[in-house]
Coordinates of C-alpha atoms in Angstrom, one line a residue:
M1 CA 13.0 22.1 28.4
V2 CA 9.7 23.9 28.9
G3 CA 9.9 23.5 32.7
A4 CA 13.5 24.7 32.8
G5 CA 12.5 27.9 31.1
F6 CA 14.5 27.7 27.9
H7 CA 11.8 29.6 26.1
P8 CA 10.0 32.4 27.8
K9 CA 6.7 31.9 26.0
A10 CA 6.5 28.1 26.1
G11 CA 4.0 26.7 28.6
R12 CA 1.2 24.2 29.2
T13 CA -0.3 24.7 25.7
T14 CA 3.1 24.0 24.2
L15 CA 3.2 20.7 26.1
Q16 CA -0.2 19.7 24.8
L17 CA 0.8 20.4 21.2
A18 CA 4.0 18.3 21.8
K19 CA 1.9 15.5 23.1
V20 CA -0.3 15.5 20.0
F21 CA 2.8 15.5 17.8
A22 CA 4.2 12.5 19.7
E23 CA 1.1 10.5 19.2
R24 CA 1.3 11.2 15.4
M25 CA 4.9 10.1 15.3
T26 CA 4.0 6.5 16.0
R27 CA 2.1 6.2 12.7
S28 CA 5.3 6.8 10.7
S29 CA 8.3 4.5 10.5
E30 CA 10.6 7.5 10.1
G31 CA 9.1 9.5 13.0
H32 CA 7.6 12.1 10.7
F33 CA 4.2 13.6 11.5
P34 CA 1.8 15.8 9.4
F35 CA 0.9 19.3 10.7
S36 CA -2.5 20.7 9.7
A37 CA -3.3 23.9 11.5
E38 CA -7.0 23.5 11.1
A39 CA -7.2 19.8 12.3
T40 CA -4.8 20.5 15.2
A41 CA -6.8 23.6 16.3
R42 CA -10.0 21.5 16.3
E43 CA -8.3 18.7 18.3
L44 CA -6.9 21.1 21.0
G45 CA -9.8 23.6 21.0
L46 CA -7.5 26.5 20.2
K47 CA -7.3 29.2 17.6
R48 CA -5.4 28.7 14.4
R49 CA -2.9 31.5 15.3
A50 CA -2.2 29.9 18.7
V51 CA -1.3 26.6 17.1
F52 CA 1.1 28.3 14.7
N53 CA 2.7 30.2 17.6
H54 CA 3.3 27.2 19.8
A55 CA 4.6 25.2 16.9
R56 CA 7.1 28.0 16.3
Y57 CA 8.1 27.7 20.0
L58 CA 8.9 24.0 19.6
R59 CA 11.0 24.8 16.5
E60 CA 12.9 27.6 18.3
L61 CA 13.6 25.1 21.1
G62 CA 15.1 22.7 18.6
L63 CA 12.6 19.9 19.2
I64 CA 11.0 19.7 15.7
A65 CA 12.3 20.4 12.2
Y66 CA 10.8 20.9 8.8
V67 CA 10.9 17.8 6.5
E68 CA 8.5 19.1 3.7
H69 CA 6.6 22.3 3.5
G70 CA 2.8 22.1 2.7
S71 CA 1.3 23.4 -0.4
K72 CA -2.1 24.8 -1.5
R73 CA -1.7 23.2 -4.9
N74 CA -4.5 20.8 -5.7
V75 CA -2.8 17.4 -5.7
L76 CA -6.0 15.8 -7.1
R77 CA -5.6 17.9 -10.2
T78 CA -2.0 16.8 -10.6
R79 CA -2.9 13.2 -10.0
H80 CA -5.7 13.1 -12.6
G81 CA -4.1 15.4 -15.2
A82 CA -6.2 16.2 -18.2
A83 CA -9.0 13.9 -16.8
W84 CA -9.5 16.2 -13.8
T85 CA -13.0 17.7 -13.4
S86 CA -14.6 19.8 -10.7
E87 CA -16.3 16.7 -9.3
H88 CA -12.9 15.4 -8.1
G89 CA -12.8 18.3 -5.6
Y90 CA -9.7 19.9 -4.0
R91 CA -7.0 18.5 -1.6
G92 CA -3.8 20.2 -0.6
T93 CA -0.7 18.8 1.0
A94 CA 0.2 19.1 4.7
T95 CA 3.5 20.2 6.3
L96 CA 5.7 17.3 7.5
F97 CA 7.7 17.8 10.7
A98 CA 10.3 15.5 12.4
A99 CA 11.2 15.3 16.0
V100 CA 14.8 16.1 16.7
A101 CA 17.1 16.3 19.8
P102 CA 18.7 19.7 20.4
P103 CA 22.5 19.9 20.9
V104 CA 22.1 20.8 24.5
W105 CA 20.4 17.4 25.1
D106 CA 23.2 15.5 23.4
E107 CA 25.8 17.4 25.4
A108 CA 23.9 16.6 28.7
M109 CA 23.7 12.9 27.8
S110 CA 27.4 12.9 26.7
R111 CA 26.8 11.7 23.2
R112 CA 29.1 12.0 20.2
I113 CA 27.4 13.5 17.2
E114 CA 28.4 13.8 13.5
G115 CA 26.8 16.2 11.2
E116 CA 24.8 19.3 11.6
G117 CA 21.1 20.0 11.8
Y118 CA 18.5 17.4 10.9
T119 CA 21.1 15.2 9.3
A120 CA 23.2 14.9 12.4
R121 CA 23.4 11.3 13.8
Q122 CA 24.8 9.8 17.0
V123 CA 28.0 7.8 16.5
G124 CA 28.9 6.9 20.1
V125 CA 29.1 8.1 23.7
T126 CA 31.9 9.5 25.8
D127 CA 33.1 8.0 29.1
A128 CA 30.6 10.2 31.0
G129 CA 27.8 9.1 28.8
R130 CA 28.8 5.4 29.3
E131 CA 28.6 5.9 33.1
L132 CA 25.2 7.5 32.7
A133 CA 24.0 4.6 30.6
V134 CA 25.2 2.1 33.2
A135 CA 23.6 3.9 36.0
A136 CA 20.3 4.1 34.1
A137 CA 20.4 0.3 33.4
V138 CA 21.1 -0.4 37.1
E139 CA 18.2 1.8 38.1
R140 CA 15.8 0.0 35.6
Q141 CA 16.9 -3.4 36.9
G142 CA 16.2 -2.3 40.4
E143 CA 12.7 -1.1 39.5
R144 CA 12.0 -4.5 37.7
Q145 CA 13.1 -6.5 40.8
G146 CA 11.0 -4.3 43.1
H147 CA 7.9 -4.9 41.0
Q148 CA 8.4 -8.7 40.7
Q149 CA 5.3 -10.7 41.6
T150 CA 5.8 -12.9 44.7
E151 CA 2.7 -15.0 44.1
P152 CA 2.5 -17.7 41.4
V153 CA 0.8 -16.7 38.1
N154 CA -2.7 -18.2 37.7
N155 CA -2.7 -19.9 34.3
S156 CA -5.9 -21.8 34.7
G157 CA -7.8 -19.4 32.4
S158 CA -8.1 -19.9 28.7
C159 CA -5.3 -18.7 26.5
T160 CA -5.2 -17.7 22.9
P161 CA -3.8 -20.3 20.4
S162 CA -0.6 -18.2 19.9
V163 CA 0.1 -18.4 23.7
V164 CA 1.0 -21.8 25.2
V165 CA 1.5 -21.9 28.9
P166 CA 4.6 -24.0 29.6
Q167 CA 3.8 -27.0 31.8
P168 CA 6.3 -29.0 33.9
R169 CA 7.4 -32.3 32.1
T170 CA 6.8 -35.4 34.1
S171 CA 7.1 -39.1 33.3
G172 CA 3.4 -39.6 33.9
S173 CA 2.3 -37.0 31.4
V174 CA 2.1 -39.8 28.7
G175 CA -0.1 -42.8 29.3
G176 CA 1.8 -46.0 30.1
G177 CA 4.8 -44.4 31.7
L178 CA 8.2 -43.5 30.4
K179 CA 9.1 -47.0 29.2
D180 CA 6.0 -47.2 26.9
R181 CA 6.3 -43.8 25.3
T182 CA 7.7 -45.1 22.0
R183 CA 5.1 -47.8 21.7
E184 CA 2.3 -45.4 22.5
R185 CA 3.6 -42.9 20.0
A186 CA 3.9 -45.6 17.3
C187 CA 0.4 -46.9 17.9
R188 CA -1.2 -43.5 17.9
E189 CA -3.4 -42.6 15.0
K190 CA -1.7 -40.5 12.5
S191 CA -3.2 -37.1 12.1
P192 CA -3.8 -36.0 8.5
K193 CA -1.1 -33.6 7.1
N194 CA -2.6 -30.2 6.4
R195 CA -1.3 -28.5 3.3
A196 CA 0.5 -25.3 4.0
K197 CA -1.2 -22.0 3.1
G198 CA -0.4 -21.1 -0.5
A199 CA 0.7 -24.6 -1.5
T200 CA -0.8 -26.0 -4.7
G201 CA 0.0 -29.7 -4.2
W202 CA 2.3 -29.8 -7.3
S203 CA 5.6 -31.6 -6.9
A204 CA 8.9 -30.2 -8.1
A205 CA 9.1 -32.6 -11.0
R206 CA 5.6 -31.8 -12.2
T207 CA 6.3 -28.0 -11.9
A208 CA 9.5 -28.4 -13.9
A209 CA 7.6 -30.3 -16.6
A210 CA 4.9 -27.6 -16.7
M211 CA 7.6 -24.9 -17.1
Q212 CA 9.1 -26.8 -20.0
E213 CA 5.6 -27.0 -21.7
A214 CA 5.0 -23.3 -21.0
R215 CA 8.4 -22.5 -22.6
R216 CA 7.2 -24.2 -25.8
V217 CA 4.0 -22.4 -25.7
Q218 CA 5.9 -19.2 -25.3
L219 CA 8.0 -19.8 -28.3
H220 CA 5.0 -20.4 -30.5
T221 CA 2.9 -17.4 -29.2
W222 CA 4.4 -14.0 -30.0
W223 CA 2.7 -11.9 -27.3
T224 CA 3.9 -14.3 -24.5
Q225 CA 7.5 -14.0 -25.5
G226 CA 9.7 -12.1 -23.0
S227 CA 7.5 -12.9 -20.0
C228 CA 8.4 -15.0 -16.9
V229 CA 8.2 -18.7 -17.8
R230 CA 7.4 -19.7 -14.1
Q231 CA 4.5 -17.2 -13.9
L232 CA 3.2 -18.3 -17.3
A233 CA 3.3 -22.0 -16.3
Y234 CA 1.4 -21.2 -13.1
A235 CA -1.3 -19.3 -15.2
L236 CA -1.6 -22.3 -17.6
R237 CA -2.1 -24.8 -14.9
P238 CA -5.9 -25.2 -15.6
F239 CA -4.9 -26.5 -19.1
F240 CA -2.3 -28.8 -17.7
E241 CA -4.8 -30.1 -15.1
A242 CA -7.2 -30.9 -18.0
G243 CA -4.5 -32.8 -19.8
W244 CA -3.9 -30.4 -22.7
T245 CA -0.6 -30.6 -24.6
W246 CA 1.5 -27.6 -25.5
E247 CA 0.3 -27.7 -29.1
E248 CA -3.4 -27.5 -28.0
I249 CA -2.6 -24.6 -25.6
A250 CA -0.7 -22.7 -28.3
R251 CA -3.6 -23.1 -30.8
E252 CA -6.1 -21.9 -28.1
L253 CA -4.0 -18.8 -27.3
A254 CA -3.7 -18.1 -31.1
R255 CA -7.5 -17.9 -31.3
W256 CA -7.6 -15.0 -28.7
T257 CA -6.3 -12.5 -31.4
V258 CA -4.5 -10.3 -28.9
P259 CA -3.7 -7.0 -30.8
L260 CA -1.0 -5.7 -28.4
R261 CA 1.4 -7.3 -26.0
P262 CA -0.1 -7.3 -22.5
R263 CA 1.8 -5.5 -19.7
H264 CA 1.6 -8.6 -17.5
V265 CA 1.2 -11.7 -19.6
A266 CA 0.6 -14.2 -16.8
S267 CA -2.2 -12.1 -15.2
Y268 CA -3.8 -11.6 -18.6
V269 CA -3.8 -15.3 -19.3
A270 CA -5.2 -16.2 -15.9
S271 CA -8.0 -13.7 -16.1
E272 CA -8.8 -14.5 -19.8
I273 CA -9.0 -18.3 -18.9
R274 CA -11.4 -17.5 -16.1
R275 CA -13.5 -15.2 -18.2
R276 CA -13.8 -17.6 -21.1
V277 CA -14.7 -20.5 -18.8
N278 CA -17.4 -18.5 -17.0
T279 CA -18.9 -17.2 -20.3
G280 CA -18.9 -20.6 -22.0
A281 CA -16.3 -19.8 -24.7
L282 CA -13.8 -22.3 -23.2
F283 CA -14.7 -25.7 -21.8
L284 CA -12.6 -27.2 -19.0
P285 CA -13.5 -29.7 -16.3
D286 CA -15.5 -28.4 -13.3
G287 CA -13.5 -27.2 -10.3
L288 CA -10.4 -26.1 -12.2
V289 CA -11.5 -22.5 -12.5
S290 CA -13.3 -20.7 -9.8
P291 CA -16.6 -19.1 -10.9
Y292 CA -17.3 -15.4 -10.6
G293 CA -18.8 -14.3 -7.4
Q294 CA -21.5 -11.7 -8.1
P295 CA -23.3 -10.7 -4.9
E296 CA -26.4 -8.8 -5.2
T297 CA -25.5 -5.1 -5.2
S298 CA -27.3 -1.8 -5.6
T299 CA -26.2 1.1 -7.8
W300 CA -28.3 3.7 -5.9
D301 CA -29.8 4.2 -2.5
D302 CA -33.0 2.4 -3.3
G303 CA -32.9 0.2 -0.2
Q304 CA -33.9 -2.9 -2.1
T305 CA -30.6 -4.7 -1.2
P306 CA -28.5 -4.6 1.9
H307 CA -25.9 -2.6 0.0
G308 CA -28.3 0.3 -0.8
S309 CA -28.3 2.0 2.6
R310 CA -24.5 1.6 2.9
Y311 CA -24.0 3.1 -0.5
A312 CA -26.1 6.1 0.4
A313 CA -24.2 6.6 3.6
V314 CA -20.9 6.5 1.8
Q315 CA -22.0 9.0 -0.8
A316 CA -23.3 11.3 1.9
W317 CA -20.0 11.0 3.8
K318 CA -18.0 11.8 0.6
A319 CA -20.2 14.8 -0.1
R320 CA -19.6 16.2 3.4
T321 CA -15.9 15.5 3.6
F322 CA -14.2 15.3 0.2
R323 CA -16.6 16.5 -2.4
P324 CA -18.0 19.9 -1.9
A325 CA -18.8 20.1 -5.6
A326 CA -20.9 16.9 -5.2
A327 CA -22.8 18.5 -2.3
R328 CA -23.6 21.6 -4.5
A329 CA -24.7 19.3 -7.3
T330 CA -27.0 17.4 -4.9
A331 CA -28.5 20.6 -3.7
A332 CA -29.1 21.7 -7.3
F333 CA -30.7 18.4 -8.1
E334 CA -33.0 18.7 -5.2
E335 CA -34.1 22.1 -6.4
I336 CA -34.8 20.7 -9.9
R337 CA -36.8 17.9 -8.4
R338 CA -38.9 20.4 -6.4
V339 CA -39.5 22.5 -9.5
L340 CA -40.5 19.4 -11.5
A341 CA -42.9 18.2 -8.8
R342 CA -44.5 21.7 -8.7
H343 CA -45.1 21.6 -12.4
A344 CA -46.4 18.1 -12.2
E345 CA -49.2 19.1 -9.9
P346 CA -52.7 19.5 -11.5
R347 CA -53.4 23.1 -12.5
R348 CA -56.4 24.8 -11.0
T349 CA -59.1 25.3 -13.6
R350 CA -60.7 28.7 -13.7
T351 CA -64.4 28.7 -13.1
V352 CA -66.4 30.2 -15.9
P353 CA -68.8 32.9 -14.7
E354 CA -72.4 32.1 -15.2
C355 CA -73.9 33.6 -18.3
R356 CA -76.8 35.9 -17.7
V357 CA -78.2 35.1 -21.2
P358 CA -79.1 31.4 -21.5
G359 CA -78.0 29.7 -24.7
A360 CA -75.3 32.2 -25.5
H361 CA -72.2 30.8 -27.2
P362 CA -69.4 31.5 -26.5
E363 CA -69.8 32.6 -22.9
N364 CA -68.3 36.0 -23.3
V365 CA -71.0 37.0 -25.9
R366 CA -73.9 38.9 -24.4
L367 CA -76.4 38.1 -27.2
A368 CA -78.0 34.8 -28.1
R369 CA -77.5 33.2 -31.5
E370 CA -81.1 34.0 -32.6
E371 CA -80.7 37.7 -31.6
I372 CA -77.4 38.0 -33.5
D373 CA -79.2 36.5 -36.7
A374 CA -82.1 38.9 -36.3
L375 CA -79.7 41.8 -35.9
L376 CA -77.9 40.9 -39.0
E377 CA -81.1 40.5 -41.0
N378 CA -82.5 43.9 -40.0
S379 CA -79.2 45.8 -40.3
H380 CA -77.5 47.1 -43.4
P381 CA -75.4 44.5 -45.1
V382 CA -72.3 46.7 -45.1
V383 CA -71.8 48.7 -41.9
A384 CA -68.8 49.8 -40.0
C385 CA -67.6 47.6 -37.1
D386 CA -68.2 50.3 -34.5
V387 CA -71.8 50.9 -35.7
L388 CA -72.5 47.1 -35.6
W389 CA -71.2 46.8 -32.1
A390 CA -73.0 49.9 -30.9
Q391 CA -76.3 48.4 -32.2
A392 CA -75.5 45.1 -30.4
E393 CA -74.8 46.9 -27.1
E394 CA -78.1 48.8 -27.4
V395 CA -80.2 45.7 -28.0
A396 CA -78.5 43.9 -25.1
E397 CA -79.0 46.8 -22.7
Y398 CA -82.7 47.1 -23.7
R399 CA -83.3 43.3 -23.1
I400 CA -81.5 43.3 -19.7
E401 CA -83.4 46.4 -18.6
A402 CA -86.7 44.7 -19.6
E403 CA -85.8 41.6 -17.6
N404 CA -84.8 43.5 -14.5
R405 CA -87.6 46.0 -14.6
G406 CA -90.0 44.1 -12.4
T407 CA -87.5 42.9 -9.8
T408 CA -85.1 45.9 -9.1
W409 CA -85.6 49.6 -9.0
E410 CA -82.7 52.1 -9.2
Y411 CA -82.9 55.8 -8.6
L412 CA -81.1 57.7 -11.4
P413 CA -80.4 61.4 -10.6
P414 CA -81.2 63.9 -13.2
P415 CA -78.3 64.7 -15.5
P416 CA -76.5 68.0 -14.9
P417 CA -77.4 70.9 -17.1
E418 CA -75.3 71.2 -20.2
P419 CA -73.0 74.1 -20.3
N420 CA -73.8 76.9 -22.7

């Protein structure tokens, strides 16, 4: 239809998009395929607007039809309901298309159609369509005969167990000839009969007796009433294998103190028997109940077990693909770890400047303890704070000047004249 020019804007890109849609159709039993503009644009290397345009060309040609329109509504929020959190993320729904045959194609193939639009279905063919079908069948038969292999097939190679190469039957294929075939078959060693997959080895009579016992247990246990007797008998088989009677089984089920009726009684009974046997609350012969398999697993990417690296890879893939909120949380956690590591570093201690007066305590005091005591003895007992500090400053300056008099010399210019 594109080559015939039914649409003036359809071209090579339209054919590429139709090829992508045809590959997606094989994944659905009904021939439907999802249409995501972003994913299709990345697959074909086109712009999003170009994908929309060529999909519209296919719709205008009558080759695809809408089945369900997509939605931006978060389906995860609808699925989880009140339990939804931002950690679940966001996921919308894609548009579903279906491939259809336009009316011009049905007319060209001489088909009889009932209905209109997407619900139209083929109900038969006309005489012209029957002639076309016969001609097509004759053409396919001729192509198959032209491609037939003239040389014999080489079956010497190994075949899979599901494929058995037919071999010609001869009288010498069995040792002893044709007349000794019955004797040879009778004397042959019998191969052990393998039990079919899913079989339990119980006979029909034993199964019927177990169902009768399970029925009595059901009548004496309120929360098992109304369930399937066959399924309950199958769940109680460990008790029957151990030789328990229905009275003992009913007393055991009465000890479980089930507060509510289980949704699936047989599944609950089977799982509870297995749990009690593995925890030691119920004693049955060995081999009747399979033990719990608990492989060594890791709950975090510690690398101590083989599952640690895989868990970390899966979490990283989820963060990149489906959980942008988890990615943001991971980045926030990394920033918090950096801040905590910076606070955990040892702080740099400030170096105390060397005191010029030896024996002075604390270091920011310029006078020694003896000088402070002498100053307090010679001064008035009650003086103002500014007078006391002025006297301390004067004594300190005099002592420092006396110490540095013999080592340094400083030229002090004369003071300026005081204004009148």
